[in-house]
Amino acid sequence: VTVPTDDRGLTLGDGLFETLLVERGRLQFWDAHLARLLAGCVTLGIPDPSAANLLTAAGDALERAGLQDSRAVVRLTWTAGSGGRGLDRPRAPAPRLFAAAFEAPVASSRGVSLATVAVRRNEGSAASRLKTLSYLDNVLARAEAARAGADEALMLNNRGELACAAAANLFWIEDRRLFTPVLECGVLDGIVRGAVIRAAAGLGVECLEVRAQRQGLGAVPMFITNSLIGLRQVDRLDGEALPADPLADRLAEAIAAA
Amino acid sequence: VTVPTDDRGLTLGDGLFETLLVERGRLQFWDAHLARLLAGCVTLGIPDPSAANLLTAAGDALERAGLQDSRAVVRLTWTAGSGGRGLDRPRAPAPRLFAAAFEAPVASSRGVSLATVAVRRNEGSAASRLKTLSYLDNVLARAEAARAGADEALMLNNRGELACAAAANLFWIEDRRLFTPVLECGVLDGIVRGAVIRAAAGLGVECLEVRAQRQGLGAVPMFITNSLIGLRQVDRLDGEALPADPLADRLAEAIAAA
């Protein structure tokens, strides 16, 4: 599968994507992924795809990869389409859809290590709340974390506030309450992030969406979430060991059952 | 010309570009564009292209478009290459080069209007100093300016400091001195920006690279610069008329002669 080199997704990062976990052909959290993609189209000001076309593209990609009966990952990409030179979109953008399927990463309950990185989230752009094709800062953050010997990056915004990982959301536990950075901090509006917030309410656990400075964060239980890994404990932050908390396991069970 | 849909330039905005003005086959400011592209490869951590390959690609693109004897624009794109799923690059990235040529925009001495937009530059990412394929914030800024009835955006960073336009650098004149936002404000390291700073020195005019808040900027003479338009006066900022200054014309002449 190819796209023309004048596609604005390629030339300018002008577009959106979704990465979904698939269990034997069933797209997990499909409604939430679809809703986020459609909301992103409004923010970007591009026409939106139909749910039917997205589902067909996902199914075709799974079949091409021979993964229709497996635990798999589908990535759906929706670009702003072909667009000549320069920043201005054509009067009638014709977005382009493509999909790819991959084997799902091996499920693991091993904890992950995080390293605070220098590259910051752009809290001043609506794009920081979306999965857009302009994802270079995330690539650079992950690479910086890897150079520091960590699995994932802890990204702050330009105010020094906690935001998220390069490809995951961030939670921590203090005084039996759950905390996560509020979206305004430049946080991707993660599907599992939303599921965890709802699951916490279901368990009677208070979850606060907050603006919090990195230096205010002690060695407390912490976990990260995304659509592929679900919920994973952080066992090490900037070289310091973090304690575990059974609440993380209860939340993991609750979202798996959702 | 097409690229595979697993190209990281397309899936993640992982790559760089340069847009050059070409006069009858001669690439303007070629050395500066090449140096910026190579420096960007170091920042991104991807292999760099050879100057010979870039020049060949540019020449081929001009020929395909029948523009080898015209005033034209060449865009060179250097992606991180194909890369599977996820943020991590393959162990040995194989970047991909492509080029496209366009007719040059009609030269104009008409002033441009600017509107201050809500979307901010990410001063906390090295990518904000580079021409990367993650250019969505610039697209959104330009669209926001257009909705406000302006030609171009005035972008601030997350600290509220002046940064640049969506596709140009920014200068203003006060007390016979020239001012421009310092790169640390999240400013693209523009080729013509550099040429203007050198030209000012040649004219014996002091040029200060500064951190300046939007609210401190009065109705002073202002101009924007980029490789395609050269230097253009701003005649209107957020609806307010700005005065002209003959220094802008002298600088325009100096960079045209460079």
PDB file of N, CA, C and O in Angstrom, chain A residues 187-217:
ATOM      1  N   VAL A 187      -2.057  16.657  27.609  1.00  0.00           N
ATOM      2  CA  VAL A 187      -2.164  15.211  27.788  1.00  0.00           C
ATOM      3  C   VAL A 187      -3.023  14.604  26.691  1.00  0.00           C
ATOM      4  O   VAL A 187      -4.127  15.092  26.421  1.00  0.00           O
ATOM      5  N   LEU A 188      -2.530  13.534  26.072  1.00  0.00           N
ATOM      6  CA  LEU A 188      -3.371  12.784  25.151  1.00  0.00           C
ATOM      7  C   LEU A 188      -4.602  12.274  25.879  1.00  0.00           C
ATOM      8  O   LEU A 188      -4.497  11.735  26.982  1.00  0.00           O
ATOM      9  N   ASP A 189      -5.751  12.428  25.233  1.00  0.00           N
ATOM     10  CA  ASP A 189      -7.016  11.997  25.819  1.00  0.00           C
ATOM     11  C   ASP A 189      -7.166  10.489  25.595  1.00  0.00           C
ATOM     12  O   ASP A 189      -7.902  10.038  24.718  1.00  0.00           O
ATOM     13  N   GLY A 190      -6.463   9.717  26.406  1.00  0.00           N
ATOM     14  CA  GLY A 190      -6.353   8.276  26.191  1.00  0.00           C
ATOM     15  C   GLY A 190      -7.640   7.521  26.471  1.00  0.00           C
ATOM     16  O   GLY A 190      -8.382   7.846  27.402  1.00  0.00           O
ATOM     17  N   ILE A 191      -7.870   6.485  25.663  1.00  0.00           N
ATOM     18  CA  ILE A 191      -9.078   5.671  25.813  1.00  0.00           C
ATOM     19  C   ILE A 191      -9.036   4.905  27.136  1.00  0.00           C
ATOM     20  O   ILE A 191     -10.025   4.889  27.891  1.00  0.00           O
ATOM     21  N   VAL A 192      -7.908   4.278  27.449  1.00  0.00           N
ATOM     22  CA  VAL A 192      -7.811   3.522  28.703  1.00  0.00           C
ATOM     23  C   VAL A 192      -7.745   4.482  29.888  1.00  0.00           C
ATOM     24  O   VAL A 192      -8.239   4.162  30.981  1.00  0.00           O
ATOM     25  N   ARG A 193      -7.162   5.657  29.682  1.00  0.00           N
ATOM     26  CA  ARG A 193      -7.210   6.697  30.733  1.00  0.00           C
ATOM     27  C   ARG A 193      -8.662   6.923  31.149  1.00  0.00           C
ATOM     28  O   ARG A 193      -9.002   6.917  32.350  1.00  0.00           O
ATOM     29  N   GLY A 194      -9.544   7.112  30.167  1.00  0.00           N
ATOM     30  CA  GLY A 194     -10.953   7.319  30.473  1.00  0.00           C
ATOM     31  C   GLY A 194     -11.563   6.119  31.170  1.00  0.00           C
ATOM     32  O   GLY A 194     -12.340   6.258  32.125  1.00  0.00           O
ATOM     33  N   ALA A 195     -11.174   4.925  30.712  1.00  0.00           N
ATOM     34  CA  ALA A 195     -11.720   3.702  31.311  1.00  0.00           C
ATOM     35  C   ALA A 195     -11.280   3.564  32.765  1.00  0.00           C
ATOM     36  O   ALA A 195     -12.060   3.113  33.624  1.00  0.00           O
ATOM     37  N   VAL A 196     -10.038   3.940  33.049  1.00  0.00           N
ATOM     38  CA  VAL A 196      -9.535   3.847  34.430  1.00  0.00           C
ATOM     39  C   VAL A 196     -10.278   4.830  35.329  1.00  0.00           C
ATOM     40  O   VAL A 196     -10.645   4.492  36.469  1.00  0.00           O
ATOM     41  N   ILE A 197     -10.510   6.037  34.830  1.00  0.00           N
ATOM     42  CA  ILE A 197     -11.232   7.038  35.638  1.00  0.00           C
ATOM     43  C   ILE A 197     -12.633   6.516  35.978  1.00  0.00           C
ATOM     44  O   ILE A 197     -13.090   6.613  37.119  1.00  0.00           O
ATOM     45  N   ARG A 198     -13.301   5.906  34.986  1.00  0.00           N
ATOM     46  CA  ARG A 198     -14.635   5.350  35.239  1.00  0.00           C
ATOM     47  C   ARG A 198     -14.557   4.154  36.188  1.00  0.00           C
ATOM     48  O   ARG A 198     -15.385   4.006  37.094  1.00  0.00           O
ATOM     49  N   ALA A 199     -13.535   3.303  35.995  1.00  0.00           N
ATOM     50  CA  ALA A 199     -13.395   2.121  36.850  1.00  0.00           C
ATOM     51  C   ALA A 199     -13.145   2.522  38.296  1.00  0.00           C
ATOM     52  O   ALA A 199     -13.666   1.883  39.229  1.00  0.00           O
ATOM     53  N   ALA A 200     -12.363   3.592  38.493  1.00  0.00           N
ATOM     54  CA  ALA A 200     -12.093   4.059  39.854  1.00  0.00           C
ATOM     55  C   ALA A 200     -13.394   4.468  40.531  1.00  0.00           C
ATOM     56  O   ALA A 200     -13.651   4.099  41.685  1.00  0.00           O
ATOM     57  N   ALA A 201     -14.230   5.202  39.789  1.00  0.00           N
ATOM     58  CA  ALA A 201     -15.523   5.614  40.338  1.00  0.00           C
ATOM     59  C   ALA A 201     -16.336   4.388  40.734  1.00  0.00           C
ATOM     60  O   ALA A 201     -16.964   4.354  41.800  1.00  0.00           O
ATOM     61  N   GLY A 202     -16.296   3.364  39.879  1.00  0.00           N
ATOM     62  CA  GLY A 202     -17.029   2.138  40.155  1.00  0.00           C
ATOM     63  C   GLY A 202     -16.540   1.434  41.411  1.00  0.00           C
ATOM     64  O   GLY A 202     -17.303   0.755  42.095  1.00  0.00           O
ATOM     65  N   LEU A 203     -15.239   1.593  41.715  1.00  0.00           N
ATOM     66  CA  LEU A 203     -14.662   0.964  42.907  1.00  0.00           C
ATOM     67  C   LEU A 203     -14.770   1.869  44.128  1.00  0.00           C
ATOM     68  O   LEU A 203     -14.271   1.534  45.201  1.00  0.00           O
ATOM     69  N   GLY A 204     -15.388   3.041  43.950  1.00  0.00           N
ATOM     70  CA  GLY A 204     -15.516   3.969  45.073  1.00  0.00           C
ATOM     71  C   GLY A 204     -14.217   4.673  45.419  1.00  0.00           C
ATOM     72  O   GLY A 204     -14.033   5.156  46.536  1.00  0.00           O
ATOM     73  N   VAL A 205     -13.286   4.726  44.439  1.00  0.00           N
ATOM     74  CA  VAL A 205     -11.996   5.391  44.670  1.00  0.00           C
ATOM     75  C   VAL A 205     -12.037   6.767  44.001  1.00  0.00           C
ATOM     76  O   VAL A 205     -12.399   6.884  42.829  1.00  0.00           O
ATOM     77  N   GLU A 206     -11.661   7.792  44.749  1.00  0.00           N
ATOM     78  CA  GLU A 206     -11.644   9.136  44.192  1.00  0.00           C
ATOM     79  C   GLU A 206     -10.503   9.258  43.177  1.00  0.00           C
ATOM     80  O   GLU A 206      -9.381   8.824  43.442  1.00  0.00           O
ATOM     81  N   CYS A 207     -10.785   9.822  41.984  1.00  0.00           N
ATOM     82  CA  CYS A 207      -9.731  10.080  40.995  1.00  0.00           C
ATOM     83  C   CYS A 207      -9.702  11.571  40.691  1.00  0.00           C
ATOM     84  O   CYS A 207     -10.703  12.132  40.245  1.00  0.00           O
ATOM     85  N   LEU A 208      -8.565  12.211  40.925  1.00  0.00           N
ATOM     86  CA  LEU A 208      -8.436  13.649  40.703  1.00  0.00           C
ATOM     87  C   LEU A 208      -7.585  13.923  39.467  1.00  0.00           C
ATOM     88  O   LEU A 208      -6.470  13.400  39.352  1.00  0.00           O
ATOM     89  N   GLU A 209      -8.134  14.734  38.562  1.00  0.00           N
ATOM     90  CA  GLU A 209      -7.361  15.187  37.403  1.00  0.00           C
ATOM     91  C   GLU A 209      -6.706  16.507  37.802  1.00  0.00           C
ATOM     92  O   GLU A 209      -7.394  17.487  38.065  1.00  0.00           O
ATOM     93  N   VAL A 210      -5.375  16.528  37.811  1.00  0.00           N
ATOM     94  CA  VAL A 210      -4.661  17.632  38.468  1.00  0.00           C
ATOM     95  C   VAL A 210      -3.550  18.230  37.611  1.00  0.00           C
ATOM     96  O   VAL A 210      -3.082  17.627  36.646  1.00  0.00           O
ATOM     97  N   ARG A 211      -3.146  19.448  37.976  1.00  0.00           N
ATOM     98  CA  ARG A 211      -1.899  20.053  37.524  1.00  0.00           C
ATOM     99  C   ARG A 211      -0.888  19.839  38.633  1.00  0.00           C
ATOM    100  O   ARG A 211      -1.075  20.323  39.738  1.00  0.00           O
ATOM    101  N   ALA A 212       0.166  19.073  38.342  1.00  0.00           N
ATOM    102  CA  ALA A 212       1.130  18.717  39.392  1.00  0.00           C
ATOM    103  C   ALA A 212       2.549  18.849  38.859  1.00  0.00           C
ATOM    104  O   ALA A 212       2.850  18.395  37.758  1.00  0.00           O
ATOM    105  N   GLN A 213       3.412  19.485  39.640  1.00  0.00           N
ATOM    106  CA  GLN A 213       4.808  19.636  39.253  1.00  0.00           C
ATOM    107  C   GLN A 213       5.566  18.322  39.469  1.00  0.00           C
ATOM    108  O   GLN A 213       5.277  17.571  40.400  1.00  0.00           O
ATOM    109  N   ARG A 214       6.562  18.081  38.618  1.00  0.00           N
ATOM    110  CA  ARG A 214       7.392  16.882  38.747  1.00  0.00           C
ATOM    111  C   ARG A 214       8.015  16.778  40.129  1.00  0.00           C
ATOM    112  O   ARG A 214       8.057  15.704  40.731  1.00  0.00           O
ATOM    113  N   GLN A 215       8.502  17.913  40.652  1.00  0.00           N
ATOM    114  CA  GLN A 215       9.245  17.854  41.915  1.00  0.00           C
ATOM    115  C   GLN A 215       8.346  17.546  43.099  1.00  0.00           C
ATOM    116  O   GLN A 215       8.831  17.148  44.160  1.00  0.00           O
ATOM    117  N   GLY A 216       7.032  17.706  42.916  1.00  0.00           N
ATOM    118  CA  GLY A 216       6.110  17.383  44.001  1.00  0.00           C
ATOM    119  C   GLY A 216       5.774  15.900  44.068  1.00  0.00           C
ATOM    120  O   GLY A 216       5.084  15.456  44.982  1.00  0.00           O
ATOM    121  N   LEU A 217       6.275  15.141  43.084  1.00  0.00           N
ATOM    122  CA  LEU A 217       5.918  13.723  42.977  1.00  0.00           C
ATOM    123  C   LEU A 217       6.923  12.882  43.753  1.00  0.00           C
ATOM    124  O   LEU A 217       8.106  12.841  43.400  1.00  0.00           O
TER     125      LEU A 217
END
